[in-house]
Amino acid sequence: MSNPPRLSGMRGFTIIWFGQLVSFLGTGMTNFALSFYIFEKTGQATALTIAIFCFVAPSIILSPLAGALVDRWNRKTLIVVTDLSAGVVTLVWLFILLTAGDLQLWQIYLGNVITGAFNALQFPAFSAAVSLMIPKEQFGRAAGMLDFAGAASNILAPAFAGALLGPFGLVPILLVDVVTFVTAILAVLIVPIPQPAPEEIPAGSKRPSLWQDSIFGFKYIRARPSLLGLQFAFTALNFISAFGAIIATPMILARTLNNAGSLATVQSIAAFGGVAGGLIMSTWGGPKRKVKGVLLGMSAESLLGPVIIGLARAVPGWAAGSFLSQLFIPIINGSNQAIWQAKVPPAVQGRVFATRRMIAQISFPVAVLLAGPLADRVFEPAMSAGGWAASLFGPLVGTGPGAGMSLMILLSGIIGVAIGLVGYSIPAVRNVETILPDFDASPNAAAGMEPEPASQV
């Protein structure tokens, strides 16, 4: 029996989106509970960072291979498999708790490695599937809805998990997580997800090997200066803004004498900013010229987010800057996603999207390694009373504990403003939407073979 037509298009996407919203909530509850469980068991922050690394590392490293598999296999099946893998890991953890009564760290780490590996498949599979489900005019709205779902789970998941964790422990939270995975899988199963036409292989040629397909995304992006420039701007902003994001928490704690309530207030208001931004993007869909939402959005986010946070010295300023920063992020992400979904042919989106995700995410662990030492050994001593930079920057950010980190955040915001403006000043990047045809604009584009025009206005 064929799926009813009423479940296609934006209506079908909304059903899948609701399943993902529920799944995000369950995953967020489990992540919160496991973080508490690990820290309670070890008392060490290192154990938490290892757990995060075990998820992030395979997700990044395996992205090119995952993209190649997405373009070879059925995308609906892959989405189901990625959700199912996380559900199986959660069930295993649940079984261990119920039988042995104690979940070991190595079991959590191994589970995170497995889910991280499958997570590498989810983004390219889901993004490529959406490209053929809905009209391109709705790409921005769809991305905004997904950002809204993620931001909403950031608010609700800790509250729900905290309410269950104290009186009942980890088991009921894992049970809730399993139910949310089942909901997400059922939503995908009942909605038709189109497959792209097979990629044309010239007569007499062999299908590329899995290795060749794995590096295809790098070659594709490099051959299109407009997409390469856009990706470079995005990656540069991710790298520089990571410094501010990583340092913000210790900065607030340092400047409030470790007041957890102040930190919680800022983080909660920031999460509401993400919800508001996702809601705006899901109803608006972004500017007509999506590149403005990306590049000018970068500058606006950096100016109204990190710059304000760096200059502020109390909770109201930090909260306002955090809210505005998170408000712009769904607009930036949604506009960027809409451009790539419209320009990259569906037959190769798995490989290209996985590659751009890898390039964007690889900057985060690098920033993590650099941010702490820079704060502790350079900026904090420089901005201490009598430090070499205190007289120069003290009038802006103050001096003493936390002032050096405030300066780092301020500088990251200023550089972020410059990245957006410089990107917009380059015609090849600014005019990406007119230089590159949409994937449905020509017969060759559908097969992923369209060249980029030589002339760039």
PDB file of C-alpha atoms in Angstrom, residues 100-373:
ATOM      1  CA  ALA A 100      24.312  -5.405  37.605  1.00  0.00           C
ATOM      2  CA  GLY A 101      23.135  -2.209  39.291  1.00  0.00           C
ATOM      3  CA  ASP A 102      26.242  -0.316  38.229  1.00  0.00           C
ATOM      4  CA  LEU A 103      27.087   1.283  34.887  1.00  0.00           C
ATOM      5  CA  GLN A 104      30.867   1.451  34.371  1.00  0.00           C
ATOM      6  CA  LEU A 105      32.633   4.367  32.736  1.00  0.00           C
ATOM      7  CA  TRP A 106      34.094   2.237  29.942  1.00  0.00           C
ATOM      8  CA  GLN A 107      30.572   1.086  29.052  1.00  0.00           C
ATOM      9  CA  ILE A 108      29.428   4.695  28.755  1.00  0.00           C
ATOM     10  CA  TYR A 109      32.492   5.563  26.669  1.00  0.00           C
ATOM     11  CA  LEU A 110      31.944   2.594  24.352  1.00  0.00           C
ATOM     12  CA  GLY A 111      28.273   3.481  23.946  1.00  0.00           C
ATOM     13  CA  ASN A 112      29.220   7.050  23.048  1.00  0.00           C
ATOM     14  CA  VAL A 113      31.718   5.829  20.441  1.00  0.00           C
ATOM     15  CA  ILE A 114      28.998   3.697  18.813  1.00  0.00           C
ATOM     16  CA  THR A 115      26.346   6.424  18.831  1.00  0.00           C
ATOM     17  CA  GLY A 116      28.912   8.985  17.642  1.00  0.00           C
ATOM     18  CA  ALA A 117      29.819   6.776  14.689  1.00  0.00           C
ATOM     19  CA  PHE A 118      26.177   6.408  13.671  1.00  0.00           C
ATOM     20  CA  ASN A 119      25.580  10.110  14.310  1.00  0.00           C
ATOM     21  CA  ALA A 120      28.039  10.815  11.482  1.00  0.00           C
ATOM     22  CA  LEU A 121      25.390   9.338   9.170  1.00  0.00           C
ATOM     23  CA  GLN A 122      22.423  11.213  10.573  1.00  0.00           C
ATOM     24  CA  PHE A 123      23.157  14.817   9.554  1.00  0.00           C
ATOM     25  CA  PRO A 124      23.946  14.151   5.863  1.00  0.00           C
ATOM     26  CA  ALA A 125      21.154  11.565   5.554  1.00  0.00           C
ATOM     27  CA  PHE A 126      18.546  13.809   7.148  1.00  0.00           C
ATOM     28  CA  SER A 127      19.639  16.978   5.326  1.00  0.00           C
ATOM     29  CA  ALA A 128      19.739  15.218   1.955  1.00  0.00           C
ATOM     30  CA  ALA A 129      16.322  13.661   2.558  1.00  0.00           C
ATOM     31  CA  VAL A 130      14.727  17.004   3.421  1.00  0.00           C
ATOM     32  CA  SER A 131      16.021  18.507   0.164  1.00  0.00           C
ATOM     33  CA  LEU A 132      13.664  16.295  -1.855  1.00  0.00           C
ATOM     34  CA  MET A 133      10.764  16.295   0.617  1.00  0.00           C
ATOM     35  CA  ILE A 134       9.866  19.981   0.590  1.00  0.00           C
ATOM     36  CA  PRO A 135      10.015  22.936  -1.856  1.00  0.00           C
ATOM     37  CA  LYS A 136      13.284  24.861  -1.768  1.00  0.00           C
ATOM     38  CA  GLU A 137      11.372  27.945  -0.602  1.00  0.00           C
ATOM     39  CA  GLN A 138      10.780  26.062   2.675  1.00  0.00           C
ATOM     40  CA  PHE A 139      14.402  25.045   3.330  1.00  0.00           C
ATOM     41  CA  GLY A 140      15.006  27.951   5.700  1.00  0.00           C
ATOM     42  CA  ARG A 141      11.809  27.267   7.654  1.00  0.00           C
ATOM     43  CA  ALA A 142      12.688  23.588   8.002  1.00  0.00           C
ATOM     44  CA  ALA A 143      16.154  24.413   9.359  1.00  0.00           C
ATOM     45  CA  GLY A 144      14.599  26.889  11.780  1.00  0.00           C
ATOM     46  CA  MET A 145      12.183  24.246  13.035  1.00  0.00           C
ATOM     47  CA  LEU A 146      15.068  21.872  13.749  1.00  0.00           C
ATOM     48  CA  ASP A 147      16.979  24.614  15.586  1.00  0.00           C
ATOM     49  CA  PHE A 148      13.830  25.339  17.595  1.00  0.00           C
ATOM     50  CA  ALA A 149      13.563  21.657  18.539  1.00  0.00           C
ATOM     51  CA  GLY A 150      17.170  21.571  19.716  1.00  0.00           C
ATOM     52  CA  ALA A 151      16.860  24.787  21.724  1.00  0.00           C
ATOM     53  CA  ALA A 152      13.577  23.705  23.318  1.00  0.00           C
ATOM     54  CA  SER A 153      15.147  20.433  24.448  1.00  0.00           C
ATOM     55  CA  ASN A 154      18.003  22.421  26.031  1.00  0.00           C
ATOM     56  CA  ILE A 155      15.431  24.115  28.265  1.00  0.00           C
ATOM     57  CA  LEU A 156      13.129  21.188  29.026  1.00  0.00           C
ATOM     58  CA  ALA A 157      15.521  18.231  29.194  1.00  0.00           C
ATOM     59  CA  PRO A 158      17.513  19.347  32.289  1.00  0.00           C
ATOM     60  CA  ALA A 159      14.295  20.201  34.136  1.00  0.00           C
ATOM     61  CA  PHE A 160      12.623  16.857  33.356  1.00  0.00           C
ATOM     62  CA  ALA A 161      15.785  14.861  33.996  1.00  0.00           C
ATOM     63  CA  GLY A 162      16.423  16.644  37.285  1.00  0.00           C
ATOM     64  CA  ALA A 163      12.879  15.947  38.463  1.00  0.00           C
ATOM     65  CA  LEU A 164      13.294  12.206  37.794  1.00  0.00           C
ATOM     66  CA  LEU A 165      16.950  11.730  38.709  1.00  0.00           C
ATOM     67  CA  GLY A 166      16.725  12.670  42.378  1.00  0.00           C
ATOM     68  CA  PRO A 167      13.872  10.417  43.529  1.00  0.00           C
ATOM     69  CA  PHE A 168      14.093   7.643  40.907  1.00  0.00           C
ATOM     70  CA  GLY A 169      17.647   7.512  39.552  1.00  0.00           C
ATOM     71  CA  LEU A 170      18.883   6.848  36.029  1.00  0.00           C
ATOM     72  CA  VAL A 171      16.608   3.956  35.025  1.00  0.00           C
ATOM     73  CA  PRO A 172      13.351   5.861  34.334  1.00  0.00           C
ATOM     74  CA  ILE A 173      15.240   8.489  32.326  1.00  0.00           C
ATOM     75  CA  LEU A 174      16.705   5.790  30.074  1.00  0.00           C
ATOM     76  CA  LEU A 175      13.208   4.308  29.693  1.00  0.00           C
ATOM     77  CA  VAL A 176      11.873   7.682  28.592  1.00  0.00           C
ATOM     78  CA  ASP A 177      14.749   7.938  26.122  1.00  0.00           C
ATOM     79  CA  VAL A 178      13.857   4.575  24.563  1.00  0.00           C
ATOM     80  CA  VAL A 179      10.244   5.684  24.123  1.00  0.00           C
ATOM     81  CA  THR A 180      11.377   8.899  22.415  1.00  0.00           C
ATOM     82  CA  PHE A 181      13.590   6.938  19.986  1.00  0.00           C
ATOM     83  CA  VAL A 182      10.653   4.699  19.098  1.00  0.00           C
ATOM     84  CA  THR A 183       8.517   7.798  18.472  1.00  0.00           C
ATOM     85  CA  ALA A 184      11.152   9.275  16.134  1.00  0.00           C
ATOM     86  CA  ILE A 185      11.500   6.000  14.210  1.00  0.00           C
ATOM     87  CA  LEU A 186       7.724   5.606  13.770  1.00  0.00           C
ATOM     88  CA  ALA A 187       7.478   9.186  12.485  1.00  0.00           C
ATOM     89  CA  VAL A 188      10.089   8.444   9.813  1.00  0.00           C
ATOM     90  CA  LEU A 189       8.501   5.124   8.852  1.00  0.00           C
ATOM     91  CA  ILE A 190       5.040   6.542   8.106  1.00  0.00           C
ATOM     92  CA  VAL A 191       6.263   9.435   5.925  1.00  0.00           C
ATOM     93  CA  PRO A 192       7.411   8.927   2.319  1.00  0.00           C
ATOM     94  CA  ILE A 193      10.994  10.112   1.768  1.00  0.00           C
ATOM     95  CA  PRO A 194      11.984  10.401  -1.917  1.00  0.00           C
ATOM     96  CA  GLN A 195      15.277   9.013  -3.164  1.00  0.00           C
ATOM     97  CA  PRO A 196      17.310  11.048  -5.671  1.00  0.00           C
ATOM     98  CA  ALA A 197      17.847   9.760  -9.186  1.00  0.00           C
ATOM     99  CA  PRO A 198      20.993   7.593  -9.345  1.00  0.00           C
ATOM    100  CA  GLU A 199      24.150   9.467 -10.218  1.00  0.00           C
ATOM    101  CA  GLU A 200      24.987   9.047 -13.895  1.00  0.00           C
ATOM    102  CA  ILE A 201      28.205   7.169 -14.623  1.00  0.00           C
ATOM    103  CA  PRO A 202      29.734   7.838 -18.070  1.00  0.00           C
ATOM    104  CA  ALA A 203      29.727   4.873 -20.465  1.00  0.00           C
ATOM    105  CA  GLY A 204      32.808   2.726 -20.060  1.00  0.00           C
ATOM    106  CA  SER A 205      33.566   4.095 -16.595  1.00  0.00           C
ATOM    107  CA  LYS A 206      33.441   2.211 -13.311  1.00  0.00           C
ATOM    108  CA  ARG A 207      31.591   3.372 -10.249  1.00  0.00           C
ATOM    109  CA  PRO A 208      34.000   5.270  -7.968  1.00  0.00           C
ATOM    110  CA  SER A 209      35.396   3.326  -5.047  1.00  0.00           C
ATOM    111  CA  LEU A 210      34.246   4.009  -1.509  1.00  0.00           C
ATOM    112  CA  TRP A 211      37.510   5.901  -0.896  1.00  0.00           C
ATOM    113  CA  GLN A 212      36.991   8.043  -3.993  1.00  0.00           C
ATOM    114  CA  ASP A 213      33.453   8.791  -2.864  1.00  0.00           C
ATOM    115  CA  SER A 214      34.749   9.675   0.617  1.00  0.00           C
ATOM    116  CA  ILE A 215      36.976  12.461  -0.746  1.00  0.00           C
ATOM    117  CA  PHE A 216      34.418  13.584  -3.347  1.00  0.00           C
ATOM    118  CA  GLY A 217      32.975  16.220  -1.015  1.00  0.00           C
ATOM    119  CA  PHE A 218      36.352  17.938  -0.607  1.00  0.00           C
ATOM    120  CA  LYS A 219      36.849  18.054  -4.374  1.00  0.00           C
ATOM    121  CA  TYR A 220      33.301  19.288  -4.971  1.00  0.00           C
ATOM    122  CA  ILE A 221      33.604  22.206  -2.542  1.00  0.00           C
ATOM    123  CA  ARG A 222      37.131  23.113  -3.673  1.00  0.00           C
ATOM    124  CA  ALA A 223      35.985  23.286  -7.316  1.00  0.00           C
ATOM    125  CA  ARG A 224      33.316  25.892  -6.460  1.00  0.00           C
ATOM    126  CA  PRO A 225      34.952  29.055  -5.086  1.00  0.00           C
ATOM    127  CA  SER A 226      31.614  30.481  -3.952  1.00  0.00           C
ATOM    128  CA  LEU A 227      30.794  27.498  -1.744  1.00  0.00           C
ATOM    129  CA  LEU A 228      34.415  27.254  -0.620  1.00  0.00           C
ATOM    130  CA  GLY A 229      34.414  30.898   0.455  1.00  0.00           C
ATOM    131  CA  LEU A 230      31.105  30.498   2.280  1.00  0.00           C
ATOM    132  CA  GLN A 231      32.397  27.407   4.051  1.00  0.00           C
ATOM    133  CA  PHE A 232      35.643  29.150   4.968  1.00  0.00           C
ATOM    134  CA  ALA A 233      33.724  32.045   6.547  1.00  0.00           C
ATOM    135  CA  PHE A 234      31.523  29.617   8.463  1.00  0.00           C
ATOM    136  CA  THR A 235      34.480  27.550   9.679  1.00  0.00           C
ATOM    137  CA  ALA A 236      36.438  30.651  10.676  1.00  0.00           C
ATOM    138  CA  LEU A 237      33.495  31.945  12.712  1.00  0.00           C
ATOM    139  CA  ASN A 238      33.001  28.540  14.348  1.00  0.00           C
ATOM    140  CA  PHE A 239      36.651  28.533  15.365  1.00  0.00           C
ATOM    141  CA  ILE A 240      36.804  32.049  16.756  1.00  0.00           C
ATOM    142  CA  SER A 241      33.378  31.938  18.449  1.00  0.00           C
ATOM    143  CA  ALA A 242      34.301  28.652  20.142  1.00  0.00           C
ATOM    144  CA  PHE A 243      36.792  30.594  22.269  1.00  0.00           C
ATOM    145  CA  GLY A 244      34.008  32.776  23.608  1.00  0.00           C
ATOM    146  CA  ALA A 245      31.617  29.874  24.118  1.00  0.00           C
ATOM    147  CA  ILE A 246      34.183  27.778  25.998  1.00  0.00           C
ATOM    148  CA  ILE A 247      35.428  30.628  28.182  1.00  0.00           C
ATOM    149  CA  ALA A 248      32.023  32.139  29.003  1.00  0.00           C
ATOM    150  CA  THR A 249      31.194  29.725  31.824  1.00  0.00           C
ATOM    151  CA  PRO A 250      34.463  30.089  33.772  1.00  0.00           C
ATOM    152  CA  MET A 251      34.381  33.853  33.133  1.00  0.00           C
ATOM    153  CA  ILE A 252      30.949  34.180  34.749  1.00  0.00           C
ATOM    154  CA  LEU A 253      31.969  31.994  37.686  1.00  0.00           C
ATOM    155  CA  ALA A 254      35.205  33.951  38.175  1.00  0.00           C
ATOM    156  CA  ARG A 255      33.440  37.321  38.132  1.00  0.00           C
ATOM    157  CA  THR A 256      30.627  36.188  40.468  1.00  0.00           C
ATOM    158  CA  LEU A 257      32.782  34.289  42.996  1.00  0.00           C
ATOM    159  CA  ASN A 258      31.496  30.904  41.773  1.00  0.00           C
ATOM    160  CA  ASN A 259      27.814  31.839  41.986  1.00  0.00           C
ATOM    161  CA  ALA A 260      26.019  28.906  40.346  1.00  0.00           C
ATOM    162  CA  GLY A 261      22.721  30.797  40.352  1.00  0.00           C
ATOM    163  CA  SER A 262      24.167  33.532  38.159  1.00  0.00           C
ATOM    164  CA  LEU A 263      25.495  30.998  35.682  1.00  0.00           C
ATOM    165  CA  ALA A 264      22.174  29.140  35.582  1.00  0.00           C
ATOM    166  CA  THR A 265      20.307  32.396  34.950  1.00  0.00           C
ATOM    167  CA  VAL A 266      22.517  33.332  32.007  1.00  0.00           C
ATOM    168  CA  GLN A 267      22.360  29.851  30.475  1.00  0.00           C
ATOM    169  CA  SER A 268      18.571  29.646  30.837  1.00  0.00           C
ATOM    170  CA  ILE A 269      18.029  33.028  29.193  1.00  0.00           C
ATOM    171  CA  ALA A 270      20.432  32.018  26.418  1.00  0.00           C
ATOM    172  CA  ALA A 271      18.385  28.875  25.794  1.00  0.00           C
ATOM    173  CA  PHE A 272      15.233  30.974  25.462  1.00  0.00           C
ATOM    174  CA  GLY A 273      17.077  33.044  22.868  1.00  0.00           C
ATOM    175  CA  GLY A 274      17.697  29.876  20.860  1.00  0.00           C
ATOM    176  CA  VAL A 275      14.014  28.958  21.085  1.00  0.00           C
ATOM    177  CA  ALA A 276      12.978  32.441  19.960  1.00  0.00           C
ATOM    178  CA  GLY A 277      15.442  32.365  17.058  1.00  0.00           C
ATOM    179  CA  GLY A 278      14.262  28.949  15.946  1.00  0.00           C
ATOM    180  CA  LEU A 279      10.645  30.090  16.127  1.00  0.00           C
ATOM    181  CA  ILE A 280      11.418  33.217  14.089  1.00  0.00           C
ATOM    182  CA  MET A 281      13.279  31.226  11.434  1.00  0.00           C
ATOM    183  CA  SER A 282      10.604  28.522  11.239  1.00  0.00           C
ATOM    184  CA  THR A 283       7.865  31.093  10.574  1.00  0.00           C
ATOM    185  CA  TRP A 284       9.872  33.614   8.534  1.00  0.00           C
ATOM    186  CA  GLY A 285      12.173  31.329   6.565  1.00  0.00           C
ATOM    187  CA  GLY A 286      15.015  33.853   6.524  1.00  0.00           C
ATOM    188  CA  PRO A 287      15.792  36.754   4.163  1.00  0.00           C
ATOM    189  CA  LYS A 288      15.104  36.410   0.460  1.00  0.00           C
ATOM    190  CA  ARG A 289      18.860  36.486  -0.157  1.00  0.00           C
ATOM    191  CA  LYS A 290      19.944  33.791   2.245  1.00  0.00           C
ATOM    192  CA  VAL A 291      23.596  34.856   2.050  1.00  0.00           C
ATOM    193  CA  LYS A 292      22.635  37.996   3.989  1.00  0.00           C
ATOM    194  CA  GLY A 293      21.263  35.804   6.752  1.00  0.00           C
ATOM    195  CA  VAL A 294      24.594  33.965   6.861  1.00  0.00           C
ATOM    196  CA  LEU A 295      27.265  36.660   6.529  1.00  0.00           C
ATOM    197  CA  LEU A 296      25.473  39.730   7.887  1.00  0.00           C
ATOM    198  CA  GLY A 297      23.922  37.451  10.493  1.00  0.00           C
ATOM    199  CA  MET A 298      27.440  36.447  11.565  1.00  0.00           C
ATOM    200  CA  SER A 299      28.386  40.082  12.082  1.00  0.00           C
ATOM    201  CA  ALA A 300      25.180  40.884  13.942  1.00  0.00           C
ATOM    202  CA  GLU A 301      25.512  37.821  16.199  1.00  0.00           C
ATOM    203  CA  SER A 302      29.124  38.658  17.009  1.00  0.00           C
ATOM    204  CA  LEU A 303      28.375  42.322  17.718  1.00  0.00           C
ATOM    205  CA  LEU A 304      25.273  41.750  19.846  1.00  0.00           C
ATOM    206  CA  GLY A 305      26.528  38.541  21.474  1.00  0.00           C
ATOM    207  CA  PRO A 306      30.227  38.160  22.367  1.00  0.00           C
ATOM    208  CA  VAL A 307      30.969  41.906  22.208  1.00  0.00           C
ATOM    209  CA  ILE A 308      28.205  42.687  24.718  1.00  0.00           C
ATOM    210  CA  ILE A 309      29.139  39.714  26.915  1.00  0.00           C
ATOM    211  CA  GLY A 310      32.789  40.754  26.919  1.00  0.00           C
ATOM    212  CA  LEU A 311      32.028  44.355  27.832  1.00  0.00           C
ATOM    213  CA  ALA A 312      29.424  43.486  30.491  1.00  0.00           C
ATOM    214  CA  ARG A 313      30.427  42.950  34.111  1.00  0.00           C
ATOM    215  CA  ALA A 314      27.202  41.597  35.609  1.00  0.00           C
ATOM    216  CA  VAL A 315      24.401  39.116  34.963  1.00  0.00           C
ATOM    217  CA  PRO A 316      22.014  41.458  33.087  1.00  0.00           C
ATOM    218  CA  GLY A 317      24.605  42.238  30.397  1.00  0.00           C
ATOM    219  CA  TRP A 318      25.785  38.630  30.096  1.00  0.00           C
ATOM    220  CA  ALA A 319      22.202  37.411  29.854  1.00  0.00           C
ATOM    221  CA  ALA A 320      21.283  39.992  27.203  1.00  0.00           C
ATOM    222  CA  GLY A 321      24.326  39.159  25.080  1.00  0.00           C
ATOM    223  CA  SER A 322      23.744  35.419  25.432  1.00  0.00           C
ATOM    224  CA  PHE A 323      20.084  35.773  24.463  1.00  0.00           C
ATOM    225  CA  LEU A 324      20.892  37.822  21.362  1.00  0.00           C
ATOM    226  CA  SER A 325      23.714  35.495  20.339  1.00  0.00           C
ATOM    227  CA  GLN A 326      21.461  32.444  20.486  1.00  0.00           C
ATOM    228  CA  LEU A 327      18.664  34.381  18.761  1.00  0.00           C
ATOM    229  CA  PHE A 328      20.800  34.881  15.629  1.00  0.00           C
ATOM    230  CA  ILE A 329      22.302  31.393  15.451  1.00  0.00           C
ATOM    231  CA  PRO A 330      19.185  29.685  13.965  1.00  0.00           C
ATOM    232  CA  ILE A 331      18.989  32.445  11.332  1.00  0.00           C
ATOM    233  CA  ILE A 332      22.650  31.932  10.390  1.00  0.00           C
ATOM    234  CA  ASN A 333      22.413  28.135  10.369  1.00  0.00           C
ATOM    235  CA  GLY A 334      19.054  28.032   8.612  1.00  0.00           C
ATOM    236  CA  SER A 335      20.116  30.440   5.867  1.00  0.00           C
ATOM    237  CA  ASN A 336      23.362  28.550   5.324  1.00  0.00           C
ATOM    238  CA  GLN A 337      21.591  25.200   5.174  1.00  0.00           C
ATOM    239  CA  ALA A 338      19.062  26.557   2.679  1.00  0.00           C
ATOM    240  CA  ILE A 339      21.846  27.693   0.330  1.00  0.00           C
ATOM    241  CA  TRP A 340      23.593  24.320   0.353  1.00  0.00           C
ATOM    242  CA  GLN A 341      20.354  22.375  -0.031  1.00  0.00           C
ATOM    243  CA  ALA A 342      19.352  24.500  -3.028  1.00  0.00           C
ATOM    244  CA  LYS A 343      22.738  24.459  -4.792  1.00  0.00           C
ATOM    245  CA  VAL A 344      24.054  20.922  -4.253  1.00  0.00           C
ATOM    246  CA  PRO A 345      22.363  18.187  -6.315  1.00  0.00           C
ATOM    247  CA  PRO A 346      20.534  15.625  -4.132  1.00  0.00           C
ATOM    248  CA  ALA A 347      22.510  12.709  -5.601  1.00  0.00           C
ATOM    249  CA  VAL A 348      25.729  14.031  -4.027  1.00  0.00           C
ATOM    250  CA  GLN A 349      24.401  15.848  -0.979  1.00  0.00           C
ATOM    251  CA  GLY A 350      25.372  13.057   1.406  1.00  0.00           C
ATOM    252  CA  ARG A 351      29.066  13.354   0.519  1.00  0.00           C
ATOM    253  CA  VAL A 352      29.131  17.151   0.301  1.00  0.00           C
ATOM    254  CA  PHE A 353      27.124  17.784   3.480  1.00  0.00           C
ATOM    255  CA  ALA A 354      29.185  15.305   5.486  1.00  0.00           C
ATOM    256  CA  THR A 355      32.380  17.006   4.327  1.00  0.00           C
ATOM    257  CA  ARG A 356      31.238  20.520   5.185  1.00  0.00           C
ATOM    258  CA  ARG A 357      30.090  19.286   8.589  1.00  0.00           C
ATOM    259  CA  MET A 358      33.518  17.774   9.221  1.00  0.00           C
ATOM    260  CA  ILE A 359      35.288  20.976   8.154  1.00  0.00           C
ATOM    261  CA  ALA A 360      33.030  23.059  10.398  1.00  0.00           C
ATOM    262  CA  GLN A 361      33.303  20.810  13.451  1.00  0.00           C
ATOM    263  CA  ILE A 362      37.015  20.086  13.345  1.00  0.00           C
ATOM    264  CA  SER A 363      37.718  23.630  14.525  1.00  0.00           C
ATOM    265  CA  PHE A 364      35.927  23.067  17.847  1.00  0.00           C
ATOM    266  CA  PRO A 365      38.366  20.596  19.467  1.00  0.00           C
ATOM    267  CA  VAL A 366      41.267  22.779  18.298  1.00  0.00           C
ATOM    268  CA  ALA A 367      39.689  25.782  20.022  1.00  0.00           C
ATOM    269  CA  VAL A 368      39.100  23.669  23.147  1.00  0.00           C
ATOM    270  CA  LEU A 369      42.807  22.834  23.321  1.00  0.00           C
ATOM    271  CA  LEU A 370      43.852  26.464  22.897  1.00  0.00           C
ATOM    272  CA  ALA A 371      41.235  28.383  24.897  1.00  0.00           C
ATOM    273  CA  GLY A 372      42.090  27.124  28.379  1.00  0.00           C
ATOM    274  CA  PRO A 373      45.855  27.694  28.213  1.00  0.00           C
TER     275      PRO A 373
END
